[in-house]
Amino acid sequence: MARHSRPASVLMVLALPLAACVHAPATEPHRAPVTPPAAFAGIDGAAPEQAVPFDHWWTLWGDPALDAQVERTLAANQDIRIAMARVRAARAMAAVAESALYPTIAANGAVWGTVANGTIDGSLGQLLAASPEGASGTAGGGHVVALGAAWEPDVFGGRHADRDAARAAALGTQDMAAGVRLMVVADVVENWQQAAGLARRLILLDRSLSAADTLIMYARARMAAGQSDAATVAKVEAARAGIAAQRGPLVELIAIRQRRLAVLAGDPPEKPVAVPAESGLTLPAVPTGELPSTVLARRPDVRATAAAVAARAARLKSLKRDLLPRFNVLIGGADGHVTLAGIPGYGGQAGLIGLQASVPLFTAGRLHARIVGGDADLDAALAMQDRTVLAALEDVEAATSLRHGADQSRAQRERAGVESNRRLVATDALFRAGRKTLGDVLEARLDALSAADAVEQAQIAQGSATVQLYRALGGGWDGAGTVSPAPAKP
């Protein structure tokens, strides 16, 4: 081995000065990243009384049936399957990039035999014909077995940079998969709570129809007794028809939500998921004490863009290292034997050890262009990260505002509903005392039913805003980039 050290040293001494002649192109300086605020404007900064289980936030709704539906969806959803397959592929590519840091060892072998119908001319043919075996020299065989290794020492860190880029890309793919799972969970909760709310509205509408039928019967009886007229009966019947017209759309909206839940869980839409009206849903409170830095660290889309920045930075480092010398160490050994009828066989062993060095001297600007392109990719990744951070902060503020607005709307509608019920009771009493007409009672009842339906609509809006808020806060995934299952029921 000592006799090979001098040529290797000569190669390195020659390569390094040549590499000094190749310079990386100048690139634009990158802007500083966006600095998040210290606190959200719409979230109370007070510390929460108890930690919010963001890794399984849907359990805060308090509905075991919803929890089971989420778990079933997480296990069968096609979007999640696609995302996890991409994660496996990205991890495999990271393993490929890491393998370049180690030697490649290969074994090769060959065995052959030849038979031909012919003779050898000239003096060699005469010699073979006079041999005791009388061989013609037209048959023979042989074998070769070789074992070799090749290794590119990462002297300047380019291959390590490739490994880091592949690892960062795999982490980014994993974070994107977590984002897909988060969106799927939010879709399940959103459709579940809407289906339950619409079912409650349908029950309320059927009660309204029943009340309208009773009023129609009462109005017709009074008209038969001469105490009312046909106009009053027609008014009641028209009101009943208006209520009945709302039933069909409500039924179809419920069916749409149920079919969506089935598809999310990997079933055909012809197998809708039944959602009971009285599902036991409890509207979660707005979380307190959430900081922008915590939310940004939790959100999968922000983490994915950060991983993309790391991958682009490592890739740029690798591209710059391509301007420097590259070395390859070659080691090999072989054993073989060749025979030809009438000629003594030949066999032996051979060995090889060498060092190869290469320096890019002229590439028509290809390497420099790649570096400029890699720098541009890094700048784009940084801009994407800034945009994602700003969008995440905006999502939280917008969702918080929607929830606050929905809370205020429901409170006002509940107060209006209380007043409508009081008016109904008072109007009914005055009607029985002969001081109000049947039309007054009908109007009061319709107002009370409309107010109750408005409360249900406000509750559905509250639920939708709550789903959007927990989705904006990054709920549904943990630091490992996977959605955590709901805790086991005691």
mmCIF file of C-alpha atoms in Angstrom, residues 216-230 233:
data_model
loop_
_atom_site.group_PDB
_atom_site.id
_atom_site.type_symbol
_atom_site.label_atom_id
_atom_site.label_comp_id
_atom_site.label_asym_id
_atom_site.label_seq_id
_atom_site.Cartn_x
_atom_site.Cartn_y
_atom_site.Cartn_z
ATOM 1 C CA ILE A 216 -105.530 24.508 10.408
ATOM 2 C CA MET A 217 -107.957 22.077 12.028
ATOM 3 C CA TYR A 218 -108.804 24.672 14.659
ATOM 4 C CA ALA A 219 -109.298 27.405 12.067
ATOM 5 C CA ARG A 220 -111.577 25.207 9.966
ATOM 6 C CA ALA A 221 -113.628 24.303 13.029
ATOM 7 C CA ARG A 222 -114.063 27.965 13.897
ATOM 8 C CA MET A 223 -115.039 28.760 10.324
ATOM 9 C CA ALA A 224 -117.636 25.970 10.400
ATOM 10 C CA ALA A 225 -118.987 27.484 13.602
ATOM 11 C CA GLY A 226 -119.144 30.905 11.992
ATOM 12 C CA GLN A 227 -116.443 32.326 14.245
ATOM 13 C CA SER A 228 -113.843 32.714 11.512
ATOM 14 C CA ASP A 229 -113.617 33.169 7.762
ATOM 15 C CA ALA A 230 -111.959 31.475 4.770
ATOM 16 C CA VAL A 233 -107.945 29.460 7.065
#
